[in-house]
CSV table of C-alpha atoms in Angstrom, one decimal:
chain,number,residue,atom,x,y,z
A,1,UNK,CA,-15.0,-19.2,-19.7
A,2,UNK,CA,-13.8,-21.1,-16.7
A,3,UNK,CA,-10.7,-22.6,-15.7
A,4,UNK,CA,-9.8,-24.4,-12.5
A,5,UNK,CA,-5.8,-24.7,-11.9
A,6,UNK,CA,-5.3,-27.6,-9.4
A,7,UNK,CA,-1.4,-28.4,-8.2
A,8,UNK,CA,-1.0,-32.3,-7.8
A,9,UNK,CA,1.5,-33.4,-5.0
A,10,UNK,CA,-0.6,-33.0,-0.9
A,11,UNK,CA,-3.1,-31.3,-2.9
A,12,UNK,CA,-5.3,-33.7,-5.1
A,13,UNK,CA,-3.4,-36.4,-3.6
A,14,UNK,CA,-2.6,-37.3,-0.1
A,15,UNK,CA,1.2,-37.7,-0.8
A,16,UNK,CA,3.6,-36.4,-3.0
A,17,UNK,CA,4.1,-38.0,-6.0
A,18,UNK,CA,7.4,-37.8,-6.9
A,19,UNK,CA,9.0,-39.0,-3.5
A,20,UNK,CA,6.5,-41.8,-4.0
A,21,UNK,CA,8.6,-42.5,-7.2
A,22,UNK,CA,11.8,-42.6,-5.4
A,23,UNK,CA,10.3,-44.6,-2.7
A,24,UNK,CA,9.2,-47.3,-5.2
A,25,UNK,CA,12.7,-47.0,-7.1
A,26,UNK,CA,13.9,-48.1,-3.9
A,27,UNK,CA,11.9,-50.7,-3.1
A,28,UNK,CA,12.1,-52.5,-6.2
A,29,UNK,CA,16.0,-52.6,-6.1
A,30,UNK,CA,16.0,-50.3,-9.5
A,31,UNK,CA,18.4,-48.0,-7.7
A,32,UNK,CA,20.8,-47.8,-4.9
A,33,UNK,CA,19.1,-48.0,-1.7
A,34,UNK,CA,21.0,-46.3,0.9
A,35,UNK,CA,22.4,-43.3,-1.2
A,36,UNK,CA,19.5,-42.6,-3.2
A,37,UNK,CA,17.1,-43.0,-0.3
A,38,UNK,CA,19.1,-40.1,1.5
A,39,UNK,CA,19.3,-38.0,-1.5
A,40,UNK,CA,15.3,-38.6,-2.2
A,41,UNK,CA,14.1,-37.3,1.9
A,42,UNK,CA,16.9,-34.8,1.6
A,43,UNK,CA,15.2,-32.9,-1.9
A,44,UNK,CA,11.9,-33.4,-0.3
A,45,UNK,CA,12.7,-31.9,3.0
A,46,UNK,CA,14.1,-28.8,1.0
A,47,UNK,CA,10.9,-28.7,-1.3
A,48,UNK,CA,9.0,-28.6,2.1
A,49,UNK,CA,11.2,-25.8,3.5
A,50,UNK,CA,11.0,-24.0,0.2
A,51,UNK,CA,14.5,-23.8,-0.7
A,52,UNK,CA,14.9,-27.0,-3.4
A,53,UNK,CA,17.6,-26.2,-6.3
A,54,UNK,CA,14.6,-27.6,-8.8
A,55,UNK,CA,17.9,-27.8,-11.2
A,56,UNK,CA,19.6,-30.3,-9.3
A,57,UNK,CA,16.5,-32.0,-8.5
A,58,UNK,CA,16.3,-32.7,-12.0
A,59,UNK,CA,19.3,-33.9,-12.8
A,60,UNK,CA,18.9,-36.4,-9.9
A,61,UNK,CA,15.2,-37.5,-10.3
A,62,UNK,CA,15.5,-38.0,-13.9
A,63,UNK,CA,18.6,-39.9,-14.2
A,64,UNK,CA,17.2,-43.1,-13.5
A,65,UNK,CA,15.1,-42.9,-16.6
A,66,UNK,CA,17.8,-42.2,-18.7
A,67,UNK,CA,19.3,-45.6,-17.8
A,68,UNK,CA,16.4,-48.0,-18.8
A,69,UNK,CA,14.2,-48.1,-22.1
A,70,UNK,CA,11.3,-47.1,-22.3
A,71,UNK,CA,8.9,-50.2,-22.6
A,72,UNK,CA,11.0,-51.1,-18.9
A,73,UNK,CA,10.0,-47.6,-17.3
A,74,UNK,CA,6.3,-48.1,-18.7
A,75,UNK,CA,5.5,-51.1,-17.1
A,76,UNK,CA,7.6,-49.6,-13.8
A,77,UNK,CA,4.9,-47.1,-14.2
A,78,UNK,CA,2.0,-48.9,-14.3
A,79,UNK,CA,2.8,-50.7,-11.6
A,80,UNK,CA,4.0,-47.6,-9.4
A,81,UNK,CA,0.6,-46.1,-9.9
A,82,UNK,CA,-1.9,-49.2,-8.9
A,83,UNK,CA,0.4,-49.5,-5.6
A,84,UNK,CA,1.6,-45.9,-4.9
A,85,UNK,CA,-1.1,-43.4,-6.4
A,86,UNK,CA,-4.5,-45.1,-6.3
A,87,UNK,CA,-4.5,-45.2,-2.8
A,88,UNK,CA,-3.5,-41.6,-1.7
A,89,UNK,CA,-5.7,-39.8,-3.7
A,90,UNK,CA,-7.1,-37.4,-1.6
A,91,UNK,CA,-10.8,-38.2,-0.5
A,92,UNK,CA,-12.4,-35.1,-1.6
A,93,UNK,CA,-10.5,-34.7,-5.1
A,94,UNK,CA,-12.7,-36.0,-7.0
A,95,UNK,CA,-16.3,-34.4,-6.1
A,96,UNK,CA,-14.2,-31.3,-6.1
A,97,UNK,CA,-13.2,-31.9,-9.6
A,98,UNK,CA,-16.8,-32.8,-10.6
A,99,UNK,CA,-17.7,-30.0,-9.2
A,100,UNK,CA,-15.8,-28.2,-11.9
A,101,UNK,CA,-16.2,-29.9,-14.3
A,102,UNK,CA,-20.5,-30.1,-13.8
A,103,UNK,CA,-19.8,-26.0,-13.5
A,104,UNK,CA,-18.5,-26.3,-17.2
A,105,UNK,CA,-14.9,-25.4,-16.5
A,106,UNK,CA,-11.5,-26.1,-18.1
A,107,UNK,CA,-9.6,-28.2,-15.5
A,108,UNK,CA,-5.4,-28.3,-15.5
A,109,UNK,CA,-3.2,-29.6,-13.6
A,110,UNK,CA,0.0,-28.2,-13.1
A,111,UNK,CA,3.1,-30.0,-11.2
A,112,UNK,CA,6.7,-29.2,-10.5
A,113,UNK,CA,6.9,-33.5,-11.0
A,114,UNK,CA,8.2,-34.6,-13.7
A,115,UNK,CA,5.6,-35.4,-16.8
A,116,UNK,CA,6.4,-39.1,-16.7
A,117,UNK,CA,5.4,-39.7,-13.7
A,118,UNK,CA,2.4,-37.4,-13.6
A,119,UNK,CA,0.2,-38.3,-17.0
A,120,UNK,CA,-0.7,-41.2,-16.0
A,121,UNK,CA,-2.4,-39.6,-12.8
A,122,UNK,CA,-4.0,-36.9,-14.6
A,123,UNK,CA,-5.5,-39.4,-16.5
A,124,UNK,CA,-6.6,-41.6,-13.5
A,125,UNK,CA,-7.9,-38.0,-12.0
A,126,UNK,CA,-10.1,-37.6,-15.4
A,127,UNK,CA,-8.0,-34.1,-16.0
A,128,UNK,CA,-7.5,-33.9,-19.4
A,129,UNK,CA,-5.0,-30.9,-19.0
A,130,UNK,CA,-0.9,-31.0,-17.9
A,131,UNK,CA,1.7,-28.9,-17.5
A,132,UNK,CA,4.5,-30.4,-15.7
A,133,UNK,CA,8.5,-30.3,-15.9
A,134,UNK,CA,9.4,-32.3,-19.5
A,135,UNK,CA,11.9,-34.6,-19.4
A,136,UNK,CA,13.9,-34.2,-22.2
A,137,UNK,CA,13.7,-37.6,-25.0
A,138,UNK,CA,16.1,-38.3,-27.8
A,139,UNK,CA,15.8,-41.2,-30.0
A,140,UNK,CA,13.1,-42.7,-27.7
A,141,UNK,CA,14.9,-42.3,-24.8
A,142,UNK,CA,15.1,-39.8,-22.1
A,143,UNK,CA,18.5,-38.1,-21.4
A,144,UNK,CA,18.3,-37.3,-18.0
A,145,UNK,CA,17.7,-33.9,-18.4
A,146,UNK,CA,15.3,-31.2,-18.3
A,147,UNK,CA,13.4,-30.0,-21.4
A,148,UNK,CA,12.6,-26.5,-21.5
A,149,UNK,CA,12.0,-24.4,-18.1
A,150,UNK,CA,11.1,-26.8,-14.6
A,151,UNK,CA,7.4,-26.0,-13.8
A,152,UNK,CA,8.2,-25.2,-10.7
A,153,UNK,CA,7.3,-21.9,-8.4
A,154,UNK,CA,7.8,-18.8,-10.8
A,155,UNK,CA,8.4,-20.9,-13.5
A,156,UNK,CA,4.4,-22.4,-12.7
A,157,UNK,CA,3.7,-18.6,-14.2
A,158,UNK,CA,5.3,-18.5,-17.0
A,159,UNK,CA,4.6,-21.7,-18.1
A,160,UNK,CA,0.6,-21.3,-17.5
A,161,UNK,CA,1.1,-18.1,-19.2
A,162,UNK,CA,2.4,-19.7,-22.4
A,163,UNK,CA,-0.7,-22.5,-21.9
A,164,UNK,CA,-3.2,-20.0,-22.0
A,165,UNK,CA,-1.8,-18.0,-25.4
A,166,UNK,CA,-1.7,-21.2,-27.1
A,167,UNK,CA,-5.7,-21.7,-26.2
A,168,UNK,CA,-8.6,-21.3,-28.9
A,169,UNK,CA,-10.6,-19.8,-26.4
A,170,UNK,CA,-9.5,-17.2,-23.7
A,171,UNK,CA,-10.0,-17.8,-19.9
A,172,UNK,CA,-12.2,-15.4,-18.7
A,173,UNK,CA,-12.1,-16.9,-14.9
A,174,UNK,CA,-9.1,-18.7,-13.0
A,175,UNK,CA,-9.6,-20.7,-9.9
A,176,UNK,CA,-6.1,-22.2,-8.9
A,177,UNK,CA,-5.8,-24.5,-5.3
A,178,UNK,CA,-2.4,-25.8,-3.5
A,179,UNK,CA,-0.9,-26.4,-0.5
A,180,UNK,CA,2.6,-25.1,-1.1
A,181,UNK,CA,4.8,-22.1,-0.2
A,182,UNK,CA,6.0,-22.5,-3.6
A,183,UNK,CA,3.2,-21.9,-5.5
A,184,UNK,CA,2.4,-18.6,-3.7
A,185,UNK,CA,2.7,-16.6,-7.0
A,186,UNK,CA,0.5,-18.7,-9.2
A,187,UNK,CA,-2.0,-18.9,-6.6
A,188,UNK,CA,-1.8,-14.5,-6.5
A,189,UNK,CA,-2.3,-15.4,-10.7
A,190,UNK,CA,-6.0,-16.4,-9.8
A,191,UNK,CA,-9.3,-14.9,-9.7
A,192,UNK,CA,-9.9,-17.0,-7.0
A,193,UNK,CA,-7.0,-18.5,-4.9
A,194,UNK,CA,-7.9,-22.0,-2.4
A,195,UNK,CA,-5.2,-23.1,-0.1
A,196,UNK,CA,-5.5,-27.3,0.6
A,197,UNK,CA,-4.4,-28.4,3.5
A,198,UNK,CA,-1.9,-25.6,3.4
A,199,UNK,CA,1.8,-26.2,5.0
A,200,UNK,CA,2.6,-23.4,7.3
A,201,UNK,CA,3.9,-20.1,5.2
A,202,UNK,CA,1.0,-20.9,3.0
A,203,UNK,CA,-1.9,-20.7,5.2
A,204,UNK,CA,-0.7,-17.6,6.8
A,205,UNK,CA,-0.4,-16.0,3.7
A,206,UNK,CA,-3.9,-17.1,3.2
A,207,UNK,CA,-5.6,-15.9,6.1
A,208,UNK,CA,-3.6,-12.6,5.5
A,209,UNK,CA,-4.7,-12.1,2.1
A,210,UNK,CA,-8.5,-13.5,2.6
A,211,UNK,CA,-8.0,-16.4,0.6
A,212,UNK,CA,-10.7,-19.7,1.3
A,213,UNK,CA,-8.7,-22.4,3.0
A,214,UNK,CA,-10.0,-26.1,2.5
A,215,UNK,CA,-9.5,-30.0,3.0
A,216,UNK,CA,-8.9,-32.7,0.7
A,217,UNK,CA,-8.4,-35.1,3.0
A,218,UNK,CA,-12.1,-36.0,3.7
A,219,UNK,CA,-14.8,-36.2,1.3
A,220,UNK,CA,-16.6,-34.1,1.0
A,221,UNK,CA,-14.7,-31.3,0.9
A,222,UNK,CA,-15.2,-28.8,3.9
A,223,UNK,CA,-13.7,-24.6,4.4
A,224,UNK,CA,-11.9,-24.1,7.1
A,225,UNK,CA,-12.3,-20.2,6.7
């Protein structure tokens, strides 16, 4: 049995989702321009240079949903993804996904973003599988914090890990793809291990270890090596 792995942010999309949330937060005057507009590049330059505090991330990303109901955030949501999402999905996502899927494989995404703001996307992306960080939600609302361990770079392992044990059926093959320094050790968790449009440490780390090195950002898809 088959399983393709597929991180979500400058991977299948174009863009990184969860600084796209911040962005529209902005925009629509939900949050304090100025200050949470600095705080919002600052996190993402650190995800970039690979030393976020996913912790304090967190606490920061999530605490704007822990000030609004839920039926408010929803249609936020929905709005956020027709303007934000649909249009940076990466060009050759989804015959790469077909692909997978025509090949009879299990596809999953897994995202250090936040599950709110991801589901929706898997579910425009036709992925039927999610791990991502869980907000935690008490008495139908969330709290602002984190539920459980952040999906993020080791914590990508165990939490695939504890996917795969819960399964009917075990995984017998394991493509994973992404473009991030950060998920170097669940892309080392794979049978076969794709680097999209890698950033920098990643692609070295790829060519030094052998591993195929694509595109998303044209369709189709193309290797680079």
């Amino acid at each position: 049995m088959k399983i393709a792995v597929f991180d979500l942010d400058h991977t299948l999309l174009a863009a990184d989702s969860d600084y796209l949330w911040g962005q529209f937060l902005v925009e629509q005057g939900h949050v304090d321009r100025e200050a949470y507009e600095r705080e919002n590049r600052r996190f993402y330059e650190e995800y970039q240079a690979g030393t976020l505090d996913i912790l304090k991330f967190c606490s920061f990303s999530l605490k704007p949903l822990s000030q609004h109901s839920m039926e408010t955030l929803q249609a936020w949501r929905r709005q956020f993804i027709r303007e934000k999402i649909e249009p940076v999905v990466a060009a050759g996502a989804p015959a790469l996904l077909e692909r997978h899927r025509a090949e009879g494989a299990t596809l999953l995404i897994t995202s250090a973003t936040n599950r709110f703001v991801t589901e929706p996307i898997a579910e425009l992306l036709g992925v039927p599988h999610l791990i991502g960080t869980d907000p935690e939600i008490r008495d139908g609302r969330y709290t602002g914090q984190v539920a459980g361990l952040p999906n993020f770079q080791g914590g990508k392992v165990v939490r695939l890990r504890e996917w795969l044990a819960a399964q009917p059926r075990a995984y017998t093959h394991m493509t994973a793809y992404s473009d991030s320094r950060n998920d170097i050790p669940l892309l080392e968790m794979a049978d076969q291990a794709v680097a999209v449009d890698p950033d920098d440490v990643l692609r070295d780390e790829a060519v030094k270890r052998g591993w195929q090195v694509i595109s998303l950002r044209q369709a189709p898809s193309g290797a680079e090596g």
